[in-house]
DNA sequence: CTGAAAGCGCTTACAG
DNA sequence: CTGAAAGCGCTTACAG
């Protein structure tokens, strides 16, 4: 069933039917009513490809994220989808699996007009932003969220990572910790730097010397991370707290502590950035810095639609920072050591 | 940059260029080489809408799931995406949020040729399959996974829910449980019935009378579920074990036990269907029946592509059942009660 | 208020 | 081996 057939049924021209369906002011109310009724009766639906080809608009956005089996990203996608569905947009999803080359390939794929805009969170392996510059050159609206690159000129949505890392570190210090190890995953992105900076500044402003700062470089290799943590916990300069910059690392710490029979929080306090819904049921329950993932998704999508719908808006650099929440649980409880 | 411009640059006809790019046997190797080189140089990319319009193929599939902030579905989507990416397909994602009306609206949306096929897991509210019949009538390839409706004639991928529920119940019985409460979420789908049937059959074959079976109807309302569980645990006929048919309910049980100071596994054993990655870190660690979510996603997608690529294959009813795994942890440990 | 016509950018059957 | 032409199904500027 296409416009041509529908027009024939109605004894109208194709253009009249098309206009009626798009509620054009050129068409009388009576004609519109009959057209709409007939279209419904015959279950007519506009061909999206013909429409997109003609209008040069896809009514589709792309979401490019490192992974999906991850609480933060699945919550963010939930937020993205909620706004997109409201506005009648379709959502294409692409996973980079933390692979820079895949990320580049995907951005290339998206340069042919398939989508009206792109929401993106960069992979941890991303080493430069040439691929993002290409997107910008092609004038495709782009909004980055969470894993953001400072060096690119586009709207960004993230959380107050510096501030919450600062507060989290202070929380540890208040609860008696003096040797706090920060588990980082370094990359091109500023996000991990910001968290690290918050940690370092908190040490400094609390009179802890810089030699007290322990920054442990982790990777995406679970086993390597665990042996790093194990080594750390067995060393002479064993920390009294661990600050995990990402969720996975906090769980690795739990794993190692279970194995080494290190008691949390008595022997070691643990805090981590995490969107784990079950943090409260862990043994012991985990103190987390929880980002507003759902809201970040919604916010990023709202901004993207502003750019898509008002051309030229692209030039406005919008940077939105949402507040994370520190949820204090057992893993950082002050315990009198006997 | 379109074919016309590219053809002009090359002093060839549009059709020759198009054929060269699609590696047609009608074009000489030499011409192909120059065309491909030029296309690369000028960064030419085929317009997907023109191509889809002409070929009546979208190279896109839709994934319709109840929710995404859920370990099972995010793992399944991971599997789906991995196969789709391999094959060069795009993945549209739609969430029903467990709302039958939304599910219907989405299936309507997908009838206009936007996608070459649909992967779907039904909402818990889905009350009939008229919308699925429409999809079938329109000859759009459809594969259901996990939350499947028995009554529709299409390929299905699910887990051996009956068998694993049977085994799980037997595990509880072996560990001394006699009064096992089964928390179900009933709906039109057979999935929960299968799990329930496994539970009931295990009781029967172990000589436990049918009055020992306790089936508690839960809902999607967390607070209601918790008060149901609370009532149950405070009642005279307090169970010695709870079998949660879905992950959320198991966590609700943990919540209530924490509040009522019921000790798991001493006072109550808990087992549940769950894809929780942190099940092992819970307090106590949770015994789970874990579905192969990633593999189910991959399998369903492979079948979908078989149908898309070989027409007529649609008629073959493929039903694939994958094995779940019971991972025994502390929450079902036999403990001598003093 | 309605219709004829051009054109979005491809692909492919057909002619040469 | 290459090209001219039709057509996928729309939308919209233009004419009436």
XYZ file of C-alpha atoms (C1' of nucleotides) in Angstrom:
708
model
C 0.000 0.000 0.000
C 1.543 3.230 -1.127
C 0.458 6.783 -1.803
C -0.350 6.041 -5.402
C -2.780 3.264 -4.554
C -4.283 5.277 -1.750
C -4.799 8.247 -4.076
C -6.516 6.014 -6.603
C -8.900 4.682 -3.969
C -9.749 8.223 -3.005
C -9.946 9.644 -6.506
C -7.468 12.304 -5.524
C -3.993 13.178 -6.720
C -0.963 11.784 -4.982
C 0.081 15.244 -3.902
C -3.288 16.046 -2.368
C -3.185 12.838 -0.360
C 0.360 13.445 0.767
C -0.476 16.959 1.864
C -3.620 15.821 3.640
C -1.657 13.268 5.603
C 0.923 15.847 6.585
C -1.879 18.176 7.645
C -1.010 20.866 5.117
C -2.954 24.113 5.283
C -3.456 23.808 1.550
C -5.987 21.036 2.023
C -9.594 21.443 3.182
C -10.675 19.920 6.445
C -13.199 17.705 4.687
C -10.614 16.234 2.331
C -8.212 15.668 5.185
C -10.840 13.744 7.103
C -11.654 11.380 4.247
C -8.002 10.849 3.451
C -7.098 10.080 7.033
C -10.025 7.716 7.390
C -9.125 5.847 4.230
C -5.464 5.680 5.178
C -6.402 4.154 8.479
C -8.811 1.732 6.873
C -6.205 0.518 4.423
C -3.480 0.609 7.043
C -1.358 2.957 4.988
C 2.042 3.878 6.406
C 4.530 6.270 4.903
C 7.597 4.608 3.443
C 10.370 5.855 5.708
C 13.102 5.605 3.073
C 11.259 7.553 0.423
C 10.369 10.146 2.998
C 13.879 10.375 4.395
C 15.401 10.516 0.938
C 13.184 13.357 -0.073
C 13.356 15.316 3.166
C 16.990 14.562 3.900
C 16.038 13.717 7.431
C 16.055 10.328 9.050
C 14.168 10.824 12.309
C 16.832 8.580 13.747
C 19.674 9.138 16.180
C 22.675 6.955 16.878
C 23.962 6.031 20.313
C 27.600 4.981 20.363
C 28.809 3.537 23.661
C 31.726 1.374 24.805
C 29.513 -1.387 26.155
C 25.982 -2.136 27.156
C 26.294 -4.844 29.793
C 27.153 -2.134 32.264
C 24.847 -0.445 34.720
C 25.833 3.069 33.843
C 25.347 2.715 30.118
C 22.170 0.708 30.242
C 20.633 3.338 32.512
C 21.861 6.101 30.219
C 20.367 4.368 27.186
C 17.127 4.086 29.089
C 17.143 7.861 29.478
C 18.055 8.396 25.844
C 15.291 6.131 24.633
C 12.707 7.815 26.814
C 13.284 11.203 25.185
C 13.640 9.768 21.693
C 10.391 7.849 22.001
C 8.583 10.988 23.168
C 9.729 12.840 20.083
C 9.038 10.014 17.671
C 12.683 9.361 16.906
C 14.285 5.997 16.315
C 17.415 4.920 18.150
C 20.263 3.021 16.522
C 22.747 1.465 18.871
C 26.435 0.800 18.256
C 28.941 -0.730 20.661
C 32.645 -0.013 20.408
C 33.616 -2.640 22.985
C 36.284 -0.164 24.162
C 38.005 -0.523 20.802
C 39.251 2.691 19.228
C 39.365 1.238 15.714
C 35.770 0.098 16.014
C 34.800 3.524 17.230
C 36.389 5.074 14.164
C 34.681 2.580 11.854
C 31.318 3.365 13.412
C 31.735 7.101 13.055
C 32.630 6.608 9.397
C 29.468 4.581 8.979
C 27.410 7.413 10.391
C 28.623 10.043 7.962
C 26.240 9.142 5.172
C 23.110 10.742 6.536
C 21.696 7.649 8.157
C 21.151 9.579 11.366
C 20.180 13.132 12.230
C 22.462 13.205 15.232
C 24.862 11.216 17.371
C 25.156 10.644 21.094
C 28.472 9.264 22.089
C 30.524 8.135 25.041
C 34.114 7.482 24.072
C 35.984 4.231 24.448
C 38.778 4.052 26.971
C 41.183 3.361 24.098
C 40.289 6.483 22.187
C 43.583 8.233 21.541
C 42.580 11.236 19.462
C 39.538 12.996 18.121
C 40.129 13.123 14.386
C 37.057 10.973 13.832
C 34.958 13.376 15.860
C 36.286 16.309 13.883
C 35.099 14.583 10.720
C 31.604 14.318 12.161
C 31.685 17.998 12.974
C 32.905 18.908 9.502
C 29.998 17.009 8.011
C 27.742 19.120 10.232
C 26.227 16.130 11.938
C 24.954 17.132 15.367
C 27.024 15.462 18.059
C 26.704 15.409 21.834
C 29.194 13.638 24.066
C 28.227 12.286 27.458
C 30.158 10.929 30.415
C 33.295 9.777 28.573
C 33.994 13.108 27.030
C 37.041 14.541 25.266
C 37.907 18.026 26.444
C 39.587 18.962 23.210
C 36.571 18.751 20.958
C 34.235 21.645 20.508
C 30.763 20.215 20.992
C 28.119 20.026 23.681
C 29.006 17.728 26.545
C 27.095 16.241 29.417
C 28.889 14.795 32.365
C 28.877 14.455 36.106
C 30.781 16.493 38.667
C 33.541 13.934 38.842
C 36.162 16.225 40.320
C 33.938 17.401 43.111
C 32.563 14.006 44.003
C 36.021 12.408 43.986
C 37.118 15.183 46.329
C 34.209 14.559 48.657
C 34.653 10.814 48.524
C 38.307 11.136 49.492
C 37.404 13.471 52.316
C 34.882 10.943 53.530
C 37.653 8.345 53.721
C 39.956 10.739 55.535
C 37.236 11.602 58.038
C 36.827 7.914 58.727
C 40.453 7.586 59.652
C 42.147 6.629 56.411
C 45.601 7.994 55.730
C 46.953 5.758 52.984
C 44.397 5.771 50.233
C 45.158 3.985 46.999
C 43.446 5.348 43.891
C 42.825 2.768 41.178
C 42.735 4.585 37.871
C 42.301 3.638 34.262
C 44.179 6.282 32.376
C 43.276 7.292 28.872
C 42.969 10.198 26.577
C 39.729 11.280 28.174
C 39.714 13.776 30.935
C 37.176 11.932 33.033
C 39.618 9.758 34.882
C 42.006 12.680 35.306
C 39.268 14.695 36.934
C 38.519 11.968 39.396
C 42.183 11.588 40.133
C 42.577 15.318 40.560
C 39.742 15.388 43.075
C 41.458 12.651 45.013
C 44.864 14.368 44.981
C 43.443 17.758 45.947
C 41.536 16.270 48.846
C 44.730 14.718 50.193
C 46.546 18.005 49.864
C 43.893 20.189 51.438
C 43.732 17.788 54.356
C 47.391 18.113 55.061
C 48.335 14.714 53.713
C 51.634 14.890 51.912
C 51.861 14.039 48.283
C 53.854 10.928 49.071
C 50.675 9.609 50.659
C 48.979 9.545 47.285
C 49.056 6.154 45.665
C 47.870 6.040 42.117
C 47.691 2.590 40.646
C 47.334 2.335 36.899
C 44.873 -0.399 35.979
C 43.720 -1.636 32.595
C 40.798 -3.435 30.984
C 42.409 -6.754 31.842
C 40.593 -8.161 34.827
C 43.274 -10.655 35.778
C 46.050 -8.090 35.565
C 44.071 -5.722 37.717
C 43.468 -8.361 40.328
C 47.132 -9.244 40.578
C 47.998 -5.554 40.870
C 45.514 -5.250 43.717
C 46.792 -8.416 45.320
C 50.354 -7.141 45.182
C 49.223 -3.866 46.684
C 47.435 -5.527 49.582
C 50.393 -7.766 50.328
C 52.961 -4.974 50.185
C 54.613 -3.265 53.120
C 52.921 0.014 52.281
C 49.536 -1.553 52.367
C 46.819 1.075 52.019
C 44.031 1.468 54.554
C 41.571 2.390 51.831
C 41.032 1.900 48.126
C 39.250 4.357 45.903
C 38.120 2.644 42.704
C 37.650 5.058 39.831
C 35.309 2.644 38.069
C 32.825 0.010 39.182
C 34.680 -2.995 37.850
C 37.757 -2.182 39.883
C 35.739 -1.994 43.091
C 34.429 -5.475 42.401
C 37.935 -6.680 41.693
C 38.947 -5.373 45.096
C 36.090 -7.315 46.682
C 37.249 -10.410 44.846
C 40.832 -10.089 46.022
C 39.810 -9.309 49.594
C 37.665 -12.422 49.675
C 40.610 -14.459 48.484
C 43.153 -12.877 50.833
C 40.665 -12.789 53.720
C 41.082 -9.066 54.085
C 38.186 -7.689 56.092
C 36.289 -4.735 54.619
C 35.935 -2.227 56.258
C 38.067 -3.243 59.229
C 41.330 -3.839 57.389
C 40.505 -1.889 54.271
C 37.868 0.638 53.326
C 36.534 0.646 49.800
C 34.725 3.331 47.855
C 33.999 3.412 44.183
C 32.240 5.127 41.312
C 29.370 2.759 40.600
C 25.804 2.454 39.372
C 25.377 -1.002 40.800
C 21.784 -1.479 41.869
C 22.814 -4.162 44.301
C 25.575 -2.164 46.017
C 23.501 -2.219 49.159
C 23.308 -6.030 49.170
C 27.014 -6.641 48.766
C 29.049 -8.111 51.582
C 29.781 -5.610 52.978
C 27.516 -3.102 51.286
C 29.584 -0.833 49.080
C 29.888 2.914 49.521
C 29.416 4.370 46.070
C 29.598 7.561 44.130
C 26.623 7.144 41.888
C 26.254 9.142 38.716
C 22.818 10.186 37.526
C 23.057 7.921 34.494
C 19.422 8.073 33.446
C 19.334 11.854 33.741
C 22.607 12.199 31.847
C 21.081 10.212 29.007
C 17.972 12.364 29.008
C 19.908 15.613 29.210
C 22.287 14.686 26.402
C 19.368 13.700 24.213
C 17.478 16.920 24.910
C 20.504 18.933 23.872
C 20.935 16.832 20.746
C 17.339 17.535 19.731
C 17.834 21.244 20.271
C 20.699 21.120 17.790
C 18.825 18.923 15.342
C 15.750 21.066 15.384
C 17.326 24.492 15.392
C 20.092 24.592 12.870
C 23.007 26.793 13.835
C 22.481 25.935 17.448
C 25.380 23.581 16.926
C 27.711 26.484 17.462
C 26.583 27.014 20.991
C 28.844 25.121 23.302
C 26.698 23.704 25.959
C 28.400 21.973 28.827
C 26.131 20.422 31.375
C 27.351 18.986 34.622
C 25.035 16.881 36.725
C 25.501 16.018 40.358
C 26.591 12.600 41.496
C 25.528 11.221 44.819
C 27.751 9.676 47.464
C 25.897 6.860 49.149
C 27.664 5.862 52.324
C 27.421 2.200 53.221
C 29.332 -0.337 55.265
C 32.498 -0.570 53.193
C 33.756 2.748 54.531
C 32.489 2.476 58.110
C 34.900 3.610 60.776
C 35.691 0.516 62.858
C 37.696 0.561 66.034
C 40.687 -1.661 65.375
C 41.600 -3.760 68.325
C 29.015 13.907 -2.730
C 26.717 11.604 -4.647
C 26.940 9.155 -7.523
C 26.248 11.832 -10.092
C 29.156 13.987 -8.990
C 31.415 10.998 -8.654
C 30.504 9.844 -12.173
C 31.268 13.299 -13.534
C 34.695 13.311 -11.907
C 35.399 9.936 -13.460
C 33.911 10.661 -16.869
C 31.765 7.601 -16.553
C 28.032 7.075 -16.439
C 26.225 6.887 -13.125
C 25.304 3.292 -13.766
C 28.859 2.239 -14.498
C 30.018 3.810 -11.257
C 27.229 2.236 -9.263
C 27.985 -1.161 -10.727
C 31.713 -0.758 -10.132
C 31.112 0.041 -6.484
C 28.885 -2.979 -6.068
C 31.549 -5.121 -7.735
C 29.344 -6.120 -10.667
C 30.743 -8.648 -13.127
C 29.640 -6.304 -15.886
C 32.479 -3.921 -15.122
C 36.144 -4.398 -16.019
C 38.709 -4.749 -13.290
C 40.518 -1.622 -14.439
C 37.405 0.542 -14.269
C 36.520 -0.868 -10.884
C 39.928 0.061 -9.537
C 39.768 3.674 -10.680
C 36.203 4.051 -9.439
C 37.008 2.640 -6.032
C 40.108 4.814 -5.718
C 38.194 7.946 -6.635
C 35.339 7.081 -4.308
C 37.769 6.688 -1.461
C 39.583 9.891 -2.335
C 36.371 11.888 -2.380
C 35.013 10.040 0.638
C 31.927 8.923 -1.234
C 29.372 6.932 0.732
C 26.193 5.443 -0.610
C 23.044 7.193 0.512
C 21.336 4.572 2.642
C 17.820 5.827 2.016
C 18.115 5.894 -1.751
C 19.646 2.467 -1.655
C 17.048 1.066 0.742
C 14.214 2.621 -1.236
C 15.418 1.079 -4.433
C 16.370 -2.310 -3.057
C 13.496 -2.573 -0.601
C 15.939 -3.649 2.040
C 17.043 -1.702 5.062
C 20.039 -3.629 6.388
C 18.528 -2.884 9.767
C 16.906 -5.027 12.429
C 14.789 -3.987 15.374
C 15.181 -5.242 18.916
C 12.069 -4.869 21.045
C 12.546 -5.609 24.726
C 10.678 -4.795 27.942
C 13.592 -2.953 29.498
C 17.289 -2.401 29.178
C 18.459 -1.614 32.687
C 18.366 -5.326 33.388
C 21.251 -7.742 33.318
C 19.534 -10.325 31.173
C 18.455 -7.952 28.436
C 21.632 -5.942 28.291
C 23.623 -9.155 27.897
C 21.204 -10.374 25.241
C 21.504 -7.088 23.334
C 25.256 -7.464 23.536
C 24.918 -10.811 21.785
C 22.512 -9.423 19.215
C 24.780 -6.523 18.402
C 27.803 -8.772 18.011
C 26.150 -10.779 15.235
C 24.567 -7.752 13.598
C 27.874 -5.887 13.514
C 29.573 -8.902 11.913
C 27.010 -8.910 9.160
C 27.004 -5.180 8.622
C 23.480 -4.692 9.927
C 22.234 -1.778 11.967
C 20.309 -2.287 15.198
C 17.318 -0.208 16.224
C 16.283 -0.504 19.826
C 12.799 -0.111 21.267
C 11.740 -0.461 24.891
C 8.213 -1.396 25.868
C 8.753 -0.719 29.574
C 6.531 -3.760 30.206
C 3.621 -1.871 28.662
C 1.429 -3.856 26.288
C 0.043 -0.767 24.559
C 3.554 0.500 23.895
C 4.490 -2.893 22.541
C 1.579 -2.733 20.128
C 2.480 0.807 19.071
C 6.059 -0.242 18.384
C 5.050 -3.222 16.280
C 2.769 -0.941 14.236
C 5.705 1.374 13.705
C 7.778 -1.476 12.359
C 5.327 -2.509 9.660
C 6.423 0.061 7.119
C 9.600 -1.607 5.954
C 11.953 0.272 8.214
C 13.520 -2.999 9.297
C 14.295 -6.280 7.601
C 13.484 -8.267 10.703
C 12.468 -8.083 14.346
C 13.847 -9.667 17.500
C 11.438 -9.488 20.348
C 10.997 -10.384 23.976
C 7.431 -9.789 25.119
C 6.336 -7.527 27.919
C 4.892 -9.107 31.042
C 1.629 -7.293 30.306
C 1.235 -8.738 26.847
C -2.234 -10.261 26.802
C -2.583 -11.514 23.252
C -0.633 -11.858 20.065
C -2.748 -10.021 17.491
C 0.085 -7.537 16.985
C 2.503 -10.361 16.292
C 0.096 -11.904 13.817
C 0.076 -8.603 11.936
C 3.842 -8.703 11.673
C 3.633 -12.217 10.314
C 0.972 -11.252 7.798
C 3.217 -8.513 6.503
C 5.887 -11.178 6.060
C 8.349 -9.402 8.288
C 10.795 -11.935 9.716
C 10.261 -12.266 13.451
C 12.133 -14.213 16.110
C 11.064 -14.268 19.744
C 13.511 -14.845 22.544
C 13.176 -15.573 26.239
C 9.760 -14.009 26.808
C 8.042 -16.022 24.193
C 4.380 -16.665 23.387
C 3.645 -20.302 22.731
C 0.660 -19.560 20.567
C 2.474 -17.781 17.764
C 3.999 -19.653 14.899
C 7.521 -18.282 14.592
C 11.048 -19.233 15.555
C 11.736 -18.987 19.261
C 14.845 -19.055 21.362
C 14.633 -19.679 25.035
C 16.224 -21.414 27.967
C 15.301 -24.734 29.512
C 13.224 -23.051 32.175
C 11.159 -26.079 33.093
C 14.162 -28.289 33.596
C 16.218 -25.778 35.513
C 13.308 -24.870 37.784
C 12.907 -28.582 38.451
C 16.556 -28.964 39.301
C 16.612 -25.836 41.408
C 13.675 -27.060 43.451
C 15.336 -30.430 43.915
C 18.439 -28.657 45.125
C 16.370 -26.950 47.808
C 14.714 -30.202 48.788
C 18.071 -31.940 49.050
C 19.204 -29.195 51.372
C 16.363 -29.867 53.716
C 13.638 -27.528 52.551
C 10.054 -28.730 52.755
C 8.024 -25.550 52.511
C 9.184 -23.780 49.424
C 7.410 -20.633 48.326
C 7.502 -19.877 44.599
C 7.266 -16.186 43.751
C 5.754 -15.900 40.303
C 4.773 -13.103 37.996
C 1.973 -14.530 35.975
C 1.211 -13.385 32.500
C 0.143 -14.536 29.121
C 3.588 -15.873 28.366
C 4.428 -19.423 29.024
C 7.816 -18.693 30.506
C 6.667 -18.196 34.061
C 4.311 -21.161 33.748
C 7.189 -23.373 32.732
C 9.228 -22.351 35.698
C 6.265 -22.888 37.958
C 5.589 -26.274 36.429
C 9.176 -27.328 37.054
C 8.777 -26.322 40.668
C 5.488 -28.150 41.122
C 6.711 -31.314 39.406
C 9.826 -31.395 41.554
C 7.703 -31.227 44.696
C 5.480 -34.012 43.431
C 8.227 -36.360 42.336
C 9.901 -35.911 45.693
C 6.811 -37.018 47.530
C 5.881 -33.584 48.784
C 2.154 -33.155 48.736
C 0.562 -30.506 46.621
C -0.493 -28.612 49.731
C 3.219 -27.981 50.252
C 3.354 -25.894 47.117
C 3.064 -22.215 47.800
C 2.687 -20.054 44.765
C 2.691 -16.359 45.479
C 1.500 -14.083 42.715
C 3.696 -11.013 42.485
C 3.523 -8.003 40.208
C 5.726 -5.281 38.793
C 5.054 -3.169 41.870
C 8.101 -3.405 44.064
C 6.408 -2.158 47.214
C 3.481 -4.534 46.809
C 5.843 -7.421 46.300
C 7.797 -6.568 49.401
C 4.727 -6.416 51.568
C 3.582 -9.741 50.132
C 6.937 -11.239 51.046
C 6.867 -9.631 54.459
C 3.430 -11.052 55.146
C 4.625 -14.437 54.011
C 7.656 -14.411 56.290
C 5.587 -13.332 59.273
C 2.837 -15.871 58.718
C 2.319 -19.093 60.616
C 3.081 -21.119 57.527
C 6.385 -19.474 57.040
C 8.364 -21.123 54.263
C 11.864 -22.466 54.753
C 12.850 -21.465 51.250
C 11.861 -18.998 48.572
C 12.227 -19.629 44.876
C 12.165 -16.326 42.988
C 11.084 -16.726 39.387
C 12.786 -13.470 38.418
C 15.839 -11.568 39.628
C 14.007 -8.584 41.058
C 11.959 -10.752 43.366
C 15.067 -12.398 44.792
C 16.427 -8.955 45.626
C 13.120 -8.007 47.201
C 13.433 -11.066 49.404
C 16.921 -9.937 50.435
C 15.540 -6.518 51.245
C 12.747 -7.869 53.408
C 15.030 -10.323 55.181
C 17.399 -7.511 56.044
C 14.517 -5.540 57.475
C 12.995 -8.443 59.394
C 16.400 -9.760 60.436
C 15.683 -13.125 58.876
C 18.941 -14.968 58.405
C 19.665 -16.387 54.954
C 20.347 -19.314 54.647
C 19.780 -20.353 58.276
C 16.152 -19.250 58.569
C 15.364 -19.089 54.908
C 17.009 -20.361 51.753
C 16.766 -18.302 48.611
C 17.243 -19.256 44.998
C 16.383 -17.258 41.945
C 16.565 -16.904 38.203
C 19.166 -14.189 37.760
C 21.919 -12.811 35.548
C 23.346 -10.649 38.284
C 27.087 -10.352 37.838
C 27.504 -9.590 41.501
C 25.472 -12.530 42.817
C 28.659 -13.908 44.312
C 29.312 -10.722 46.300
C 25.872 -10.474 47.852
C 25.396 -11.030 51.534
C 24.988 -13.949 51.519
C 26.000 -14.835 48.004
C 22.941 -15.803 45.998
C 22.344 -19.192 44.432
C 21.167 -18.480 40.920
C 19.790 -20.109 37.848
C 21.613 -18.168 35.191
C 20.381 -18.071 31.632
C 22.849 -17.853 28.772
C 21.664 -14.358 27.896
C 24.480 -13.440 25.524
C 24.190 -16.738 23.660
C 20.414 -16.420 23.445
C 20.857 -13.030 21.812
C 23.373 -14.423 19.360
C 21.300 -17.482 18.557
C 18.102 -15.510 18.004
C 19.947 -13.128 15.701
C 21.524 -15.941 13.691
C 18.108 -17.442 13.105
C 16.693 -14.067 12.137
C 19.406 -13.637 9.519
C 18.707 -17.084 8.127
C 15.122 -16.014 7.568
C 16.067 -12.622 6.160
C 18.576 -14.038 3.769
C 16.719 -17.103 2.589
C 13.163 -16.191 1.807
C 10.643 -18.915 2.547
C 12.731 -20.076 5.454
C 10.211 -18.191 7.523
C 7.960 -21.197 7.327
C 10.386 -23.373 9.186
C 9.557 -23.365 12.831
C 12.772 -23.357 14.650
C 12.670 -23.678 18.383
C 15.978 -23.468 20.135
C 16.405 -24.188 23.787
C 19.635 -23.279 25.503
C 20.821 -24.581 28.821
C 20.767 -22.505 31.965
C 23.263 -23.020 34.702
C 22.552 -23.435 38.386
C 25.278 -21.769 40.388
C 25.115 -22.878 43.983
C 26.197 -20.299 46.519
C 25.641 -19.529 50.173
C 21.964 -18.603 50.084
C 20.946 -22.245 49.803
C 23.592 -23.782 52.046
C 22.347 -26.471 54.394
C 22.892 -25.140 57.899
C 22.307 -27.169 61.011
C 19.607 -25.340 62.946
C 20.229 -25.290 66.645
C -8.362 24.242 -2.598
C -6.258 20.655 -5.930
C -2.972 18.602 -9.393
C 1.092 17.903 -12.560
C 5.770 17.608 -12.393
C 10.402 17.581 -10.732
C 13.591 15.419 -8.043
C 15.739 13.183 -3.579
C 20.026 9.289 -4.902
C 20.209 5.153 -5.837
C 19.854 0.141 -8.667
C 19.022 -2.766 -12.416
C 16.827 -4.649 -16.627
C 17.696 -3.619 -21.110
C 20.007 -2.037 -25.290
C 24.103 -1.617 -27.739
C 32.231 -3.808 -21.247
C 29.412 0.687 -20.832
C 25.269 3.834 -20.870
C 20.393 5.608 -21.088
C 16.285 5.120 -18.833
C 12.856 3.662 -15.661
C 11.423 3.588 -11.194
C 11.655 2.768 -5.838
C 7.751 6.153 -2.900
C 7.730 10.087 -1.276
C 7.512 15.832 -0.807
C 7.038 20.366 -2.323
C 7.500 24.473 -5.320
C 4.680 25.915 -8.768
C 0.655 26.541 -11.680
C -4.101 26.914 -11.955
